[in-house]
């Protein structure tokens, strides 16, 4: 993730290369090419939105649609960590080219929701999908619900057999007092510029792409983006404990042990019979077991 400012116009820029995160998501979830390409877009949108957050604050990006892809869920932090999943991991449709390239997967209607953490509160807003294209629908989201003038572009390149050759996205947002007209002018060519830089093949890192897409931008700092999940066995045990004694006893009596697969990263956390009995014990009141 490369961050920058455009001198004299009060615009901030985030440019992310998410190739590795997108490939890791594909591997973890066993995604077919179309699902991998769409989740790559979602992960990129997620890290771009999260780059606007402060400190530890997170964002969730959710897409639901009536096409065979069904939707995606992405959780991203301001530190560059991102995780997510596709509702249909096995989509194999041909995505084609041009403005309607995602329609075969996304269908004709749906909803884009963004949950933002601000301090101790959460703000959620949803917009209907209008373009059936994540970048354009994110622009629509910023126009209608967020109301901070912002433009987003996403692009990805295939390298032979590697469908996720290079995955990148750019977001430009007006700071308070920023030049909104300058942003609008820039917005009309942003997707084209990103597309040329990504498809052209010369630039590979976020900084190189930034220089190619927005040569007038002054680089401020960068940080790594990685697929990372916060799940752990301890968290799984805490979640199980929250089910209560009766429910846990039911698991002991019917299954003896269990395993919880994390929806975000597909990690499988084994919970053994001694784990379950220890949880029941911790919840107090003695064993229910006959
Ligand atoms: Zn996980």
Short mmCIF file of C-alpha atoms and ligand atoms in Angstrom, two decimals:
data_model
loop_
_atom_site.label_atom_id
_atom_site.label_comp_id
_atom_site.label_asym_id
_atom_site.label_seq_id
_atom_site.Cartn_x
_atom_site.Cartn_y
_atom_site.Cartn_z
CA UNK A 1 0.00 0.00 0.00
CA UNK A 2 1.47 3.31 -1.06
CA UNK A 3 -0.07 6.49 0.36
CA UNK A 4 0.37 9.89 -1.21
CA UNK A 5 -0.95 13.43 -1.45
CA UNK A 6 -1.54 15.44 -4.56
CA UNK A 7 0.17 18.76 -3.88
CA UNK A 8 -1.97 21.85 -4.20
CA UNK A 9 -5.31 20.08 -4.54
CA UNK A 10 -5.93 18.56 -1.11
CA UNK A 11 -6.41 15.01 -2.41
CA UNK A 12 -5.15 11.90 -0.65
CA UNK A 13 -4.24 8.76 -2.56
CA UNK A 14 -4.09 5.08 -1.62
CA UNK A 15 -2.65 2.66 -4.15
CA UNK A 16 -2.63 -1.01 -3.24
CA UNK A 17 -1.10 -4.07 -4.83
CA UNK A 18 -2.94 -7.08 -3.42
CA UNK A 19 -1.66 -9.88 -5.64
CA UNK A 20 -0.24 -11.99 -2.80
CA UNK A 21 -3.27 -11.54 -0.54
CA UNK A 22 -5.58 -12.46 -3.43
CA UNK A 23 -3.57 -15.57 -4.29
CA UNK A 24 -3.50 -16.65 -0.66
CA UNK A 25 -7.28 -16.24 -0.44
CA UNK A 26 -7.62 -18.34 -3.61
CA UNK A 27 -5.42 -21.05 -2.14
CA UNK A 28 -7.03 -21.11 1.30
CA UNK A 29 -10.57 -21.25 -0.03
CA UNK A 30 -9.83 -23.36 -3.11
CA UNK A 31 -11.36 -20.73 -5.38
CA UNK A 32 -12.07 -21.31 -9.06
CA UNK A 33 -10.80 -18.55 -11.39
CA UNK A 34 -13.94 -16.39 -11.55
CA UNK A 35 -14.47 -16.56 -7.77
CA UNK A 36 -10.77 -15.77 -7.23
CA UNK A 37 -10.93 -12.76 -9.58
CA UNK A 38 -14.01 -11.36 -7.84
CA UNK A 39 -12.70 -11.92 -4.33
CA UNK A 40 -9.44 -10.26 -5.46
CA UNK A 41 -11.52 -7.18 -6.30
CA UNK A 42 -13.25 -7.32 -2.93
CA UNK A 43 -9.99 -7.69 -1.00
CA UNK A 44 -8.52 -4.74 -2.90
CA UNK A 45 -11.58 -2.59 -2.25
CA UNK A 46 -11.38 -3.60 1.42
CA UNK A 47 -7.75 -2.57 1.91
CA UNK A 48 -8.36 0.70 0.05
CA UNK A 49 -11.31 1.58 2.29
CA UNK A 50 -9.40 0.47 5.39
CA UNK A 51 -6.48 2.76 4.43
CA UNK A 52 -8.78 5.70 5.27
CA UNK A 53 -9.34 4.37 8.79
CA UNK A 54 -7.34 5.45 11.82
CA UNK A 55 -5.26 3.25 14.12
CA UNK A 56 -6.74 -0.19 14.72
CA UNK A 57 -10.12 0.60 13.14
CA UNK A 58 -11.52 -1.93 10.68
CA UNK A 59 -13.95 -1.97 7.82
CA UNK A 60 -16.19 -4.71 6.47
CA UNK A 61 -17.16 -4.81 2.84
CA UNK A 62 -20.04 -7.02 1.88
CA UNK A 63 -21.49 -7.70 -1.53
CA UNK A 64 -24.66 -9.66 -2.13
CA UNK A 65 -25.91 -10.30 -5.64
CA UNK A 66 -28.45 -12.36 -7.56
CA UNK A 67 -25.89 -13.82 -9.96
CA UNK A 68 -24.17 -17.20 -9.53
CA UNK A 69 -21.29 -15.63 -7.56
CA UNK A 70 -23.79 -14.84 -4.79
CA UNK A 71 -21.48 -12.41 -2.98
CA UNK A 72 -18.43 -11.85 -0.84
CA UNK A 73 -17.40 -10.65 2.60
CA UNK A 74 -14.15 -8.85 3.33
CA UNK A 75 -12.75 -7.65 6.65
CA UNK A 76 -9.78 -5.28 6.49
CA UNK A 77 -7.71 -3.32 8.99
CA UNK A 78 -5.89 -0.01 8.66
CA UNK A 79 -2.59 -1.86 9.20
CA UNK A 80 -2.91 -3.68 5.85
CA UNK A 81 -4.29 -7.00 7.11
CA UNK A 82 -7.20 -8.37 5.13
CA UNK A 83 -9.27 -11.54 5.08
CA UNK A 84 -12.38 -12.57 3.25
CA UNK A 85 -14.39 -15.22 1.49
CA UNK A 86 -16.56 -15.75 -1.55
CA UNK A 87 -20.09 -17.08 -1.08
CA UNK A 88 -19.62 -19.28 -4.12
CA UNK A 89 -16.00 -20.46 -4.23
CA UNK A 90 -16.53 -22.64 -7.28
CA UNK A 91 -17.60 -20.18 -9.96
CA UNK A 92 -16.13 -20.98 -13.38
CA UNK A 93 -17.93 -18.57 -15.73
CA UNK A 94 -15.96 -16.74 -18.40
CA UNK A 95 -15.68 -13.11 -17.30
CA UNK A 96 -14.90 -11.61 -20.71
CA UNK A 97 -13.99 -7.98 -21.24
CA UNK A 98 -15.48 -4.52 -21.07
CA UNK A 99 -18.01 -2.72 -18.93
CA UNK A 100 -20.28 -5.73 -18.41
CA UNK A 101 -17.52 -8.22 -17.72
CA UNK A 102 -18.68 -9.08 -14.18
CA UNK A 103 -22.36 -9.45 -15.00
CA UNK A 104 -22.18 -13.16 -15.82
CA UNK A 105 -21.05 -13.66 -12.23
CA UNK A 106 -22.83 -10.89 -10.34
CA UNK A 107 -26.17 -10.93 -12.14
CA UNK A 108 -28.44 -7.91 -12.40
CA UNK A 109 -29.16 -6.78 -8.87
CA UNK A 110 -27.63 -6.74 -5.43
CA UNK A 111 -26.42 -4.78 -2.47
CA UNK A 112 -23.08 -3.33 -1.41
CA UNK A 113 -22.68 -2.73 2.33
CA UNK A 114 -19.82 -1.05 4.14
CA UNK A 115 -19.41 -1.26 7.89
CA UNK A 116 -16.91 1.22 9.29
CA UNK A 117 -15.54 1.33 12.78
CA UNK A 118 -15.23 4.89 14.07
CA UNK A 119 -13.95 5.08 17.62
CA UNK A 120 -16.22 2.87 19.66
CA UNK A 121 -19.07 3.02 17.16
CA UNK A 122 -19.93 1.29 13.92
CA UNK A 123 -21.47 2.89 10.88
CA UNK A 124 -23.13 0.74 8.30
CA UNK A 125 -24.47 1.89 4.98
CA UNK A 126 -25.73 -0.02 2.00
CA UNK A 127 -26.37 0.89 -1.60
CA UNK A 128 -28.05 -1.03 -4.38
CA UNK A 129 -25.64 -2.29 -7.01
CA UNK A 130 -26.13 -0.23 -10.15
CA UNK A 131 -23.12 -0.97 -12.36
CA UNK A 132 -22.60 -4.61 -11.32
CA UNK A 133 -18.90 -3.75 -11.15
CA UNK A 134 -17.27 -3.42 -7.74
CA UNK A 135 -15.14 -0.34 -8.49
CA UNK A 136 -18.02 1.54 -10.06
CA UNK A 137 -20.40 0.49 -7.34
CA UNK A 138 -17.90 1.65 -4.73
CA UNK A 139 -17.89 5.02 -6.49
CA UNK A 140 -21.66 4.98 -6.33
CA UNK A 141 -21.45 4.13 -2.61
CA UNK A 142 -19.20 7.14 -1.98
CA UNK A 143 -21.51 9.39 -4.01
CA UNK A 144 -24.68 8.35 -2.26
CA UNK A 145 -23.97 7.27 1.27
CA UNK A 146 -20.55 8.34 2.41
CA UNK A 147 -20.68 11.77 0.81
CA UNK A 148 -16.95 12.31 0.99
CA UNK A 149 -15.89 12.90 -2.63
CA UNK A 150 -13.92 9.76 -3.56
CA UNK A 151 -12.99 7.83 -6.69
CA UNK A 152 -11.94 4.19 -6.82
CA UNK A 153 -10.51 2.07 -9.63
CA UNK A 154 -9.63 -1.64 -9.54
CA UNK A 155 -7.76 -3.70 -12.09
CA UNK A 156 -6.09 -7.07 -12.45
CA UNK A 157 -3.94 -8.71 -15.05
CA UNK A 158 -3.66 -12.30 -16.18
CA UNK A 159 -0.15 -13.63 -16.79
CA UNK A 160 -0.52 -16.74 -18.92
CA UNK A 161 -1.86 -19.51 -16.67
CA UNK A 162 -1.80 -17.22 -13.62
CA UNK A 163 -5.20 -15.53 -13.49
CA UNK A 164 -4.00 -13.24 -10.70
CA UNK A 165 -0.84 -11.96 -12.36
CA UNK A 166 -1.13 -8.50 -10.84
CA UNK A 167 -4.03 -7.21 -8.72
CA UNK A 168 -4.18 -3.53 -7.85
CA UNK A 169 -6.50 -0.71 -6.91
CA UNK A 170 -6.35 3.02 -6.38
CA UNK A 171 -8.50 5.36 -4.32
CA UNK A 172 -8.40 9.15 -4.40
CA UNK A 173 -10.31 11.10 -1.78
CA UNK A 174 -10.72 14.81 -1.17
CA UNK A 175 -9.50 15.97 2.22
CA UNK A 176 -11.64 18.60 3.96
CA UNK A 177 -11.05 21.75 1.83
CA UNK A 178 -9.81 19.49 -0.99
CA UNK A 179 -10.38 20.47 -4.61
CA UNK A 180 -13.46 18.46 -5.56
CA UNK A 181 -13.34 19.61 -9.18
CA UNK A 182 -9.76 18.41 -9.48
CA UNK A 183 -10.93 15.06 -8.09
CA UNK A 184 -13.74 14.87 -10.63
CA UNK A 185 -11.39 15.61 -13.51
CA UNK A 186 -8.97 13.01 -12.23
CA UNK A 187 -11.79 10.53 -11.66
CA UNK A 188 -12.76 10.46 -15.34
CA UNK A 189 -9.41 8.95 -16.32
CA UNK A 190 -8.48 7.04 -13.15
CA UNK A 191 -9.68 3.60 -14.27
CA UNK A 192 -8.08 4.05 -17.66
CA UNK A 193 -4.75 5.11 -16.14
CA UNK A 194 -4.72 2.24 -13.67
CA UNK A 195 -5.69 -0.19 -16.42
CA UNK A 196 -2.85 1.01 -18.64
CA UNK A 197 -0.31 0.75 -15.81
CA UNK A 198 -1.48 -2.72 -14.69
CA UNK A 199 -1.93 -4.20 -18.16
CA UNK A 200 1.23 -2.50 -19.47
CA UNK A 201 3.37 -4.65 -17.23
CA UNK A 202 6.16 -2.16 -16.47
CA UNK A 203 5.18 -1.30 -12.90
CA UNK A 204 4.91 -4.03 -10.26
CA UNK A 205 5.07 -2.45 -6.81
CA UNK A 206 2.55 -0.04 -5.31
CA UNK A 207 5.08 2.80 -5.53
CA UNK A 208 5.84 2.09 -9.16
CA UNK A 209 2.16 1.94 -10.02
CA UNK A 210 1.52 5.14 -8.09
CA UNK A 211 4.21 6.91 -10.14
CA UNK A 212 2.71 5.54 -13.36
CA UNK A 213 -0.96 6.28 -12.54
CA UNK A 214 -0.57 9.63 -10.75
CA UNK A 215 2.86 11.08 -11.53
CA UNK A 216 1.85 14.34 -9.83
CA UNK A 217 1.27 12.57 -6.46
CA UNK A 218 3.80 13.07 -3.66
CA UNK A 219 4.49 9.75 -1.93
CA UNK A 220 4.12 9.91 1.87
CA UNK A 221 4.51 6.36 3.21
CA UNK A 222 3.85 2.70 2.53
CA UNK A 223 2.99 -0.46 4.45
CA UNK A 224 2.61 -4.14 3.60
CA UNK A 225 -0.76 -5.68 2.70
CA UNK A 226 -1.26 -9.32 3.64
CA UNK A 227 -3.99 -11.90 4.00
CA UNK A 228 -4.18 -12.40 7.76
CA UNK A 229 -6.88 -13.86 9.97
CA UNK A 230 -7.39 -13.22 13.66
CA UNK A 231 -8.97 -16.59 14.35
CA UNK A 232 -7.35 -18.99 16.83
CA UNK A 233 -8.18 -22.09 18.82
CA UNK A 234 -8.57 -19.89 21.92
CA UNK A 235 -11.20 -17.78 20.16
CA UNK A 236 -13.02 -20.89 19.02
CA UNK A 237 -13.08 -22.17 22.61
CA UNK A 238 -14.40 -18.81 23.85
CA UNK A 239 -17.14 -18.88 21.21
CA UNK A 240 -18.08 -22.45 22.18
CA UNK A 241 -18.16 -21.43 25.86
CA UNK A 242 -20.68 -18.72 24.95
CA UNK A 243 -23.10 -21.45 23.77
CA UNK A 244 -23.64 -22.42 27.40
CA UNK A 245 -23.39 -25.66 29.33
CA UNK A 246 -26.47 -27.41 27.95
CA UNK A 247 -25.39 -26.90 24.35
CA UNK A 248 -21.83 -28.03 25.07
CA UNK A 249 -23.13 -31.12 26.86
CA UNK A 250 -25.19 -31.84 23.76
CA UNK A 251 -22.01 -31.74 21.65
CA UNK A 252 -20.26 -34.06 24.12
CA UNK A 253 -23.18 -36.52 24.10
CA UNK A 254 -23.77 -36.54 20.35
CA UNK A 255 -20.36 -35.89 18.78
CA UNK A 256 -17.75 -36.37 21.51
CA UNK A 257 -15.53 -33.81 19.83
CA UNK A 258 -15.93 -31.13 17.21
CA UNK A 259 -14.06 -28.93 14.78
CA UNK A 260 -14.74 -25.38 13.77
CA UNK A 261 -13.67 -24.16 10.36
CA UNK A 262 -13.03 -20.44 10.12
CA UNK A 263 -15.18 -18.90 7.42
CA UNK A 264 -12.60 -16.19 6.67
CA UNK A 265 -9.42 -18.25 6.25
CA UNK A 266 -10.64 -21.87 6.09
CA UNK A 267 -8.40 -22.87 9.04
CA UNK A 268 -9.79 -25.88 10.88
CA UNK A 269 -9.67 -25.73 14.67
CA UNK A 270 -10.06 -29.10 16.38
CA UNK A 271 -11.90 -29.22 19.69
CA UNK A 272 -11.38 -32.50 21.56
CA UNK A 273 -13.52 -34.19 24.21
CA UNK A 274 -11.15 -33.03 27.03
CA UNK A 275 -11.46 -29.44 25.64
CA UNK A 276 -15.25 -29.67 25.79
CA UNK A 277 -15.29 -31.16 29.28
CA UNK A 278 -12.87 -28.46 30.47
CA UNK A 279 -15.19 -25.78 29.04
CA UNK A 280 -18.20 -27.26 30.78
CA UNK A 281 -16.18 -27.39 33.95
CA UNK A 282 -15.17 -23.74 33.64
CA UNK A 283 -18.78 -22.73 33.17
CA UNK A 284 -19.39 -24.14 36.65
CA UNK A 285 -22.23 -25.98 38.30
CA UNK A 286 -20.67 -29.45 38.08
CA UNK A 287 -21.06 -32.01 35.32
CA UNK A 288 -24.40 -32.62 33.78
CA UNK A 289 -23.20 -35.93 32.50
CA UNK A 290 -25.03 -38.90 33.88
ZN1 LIG B 1 -9.48 -17.60 10.33
#
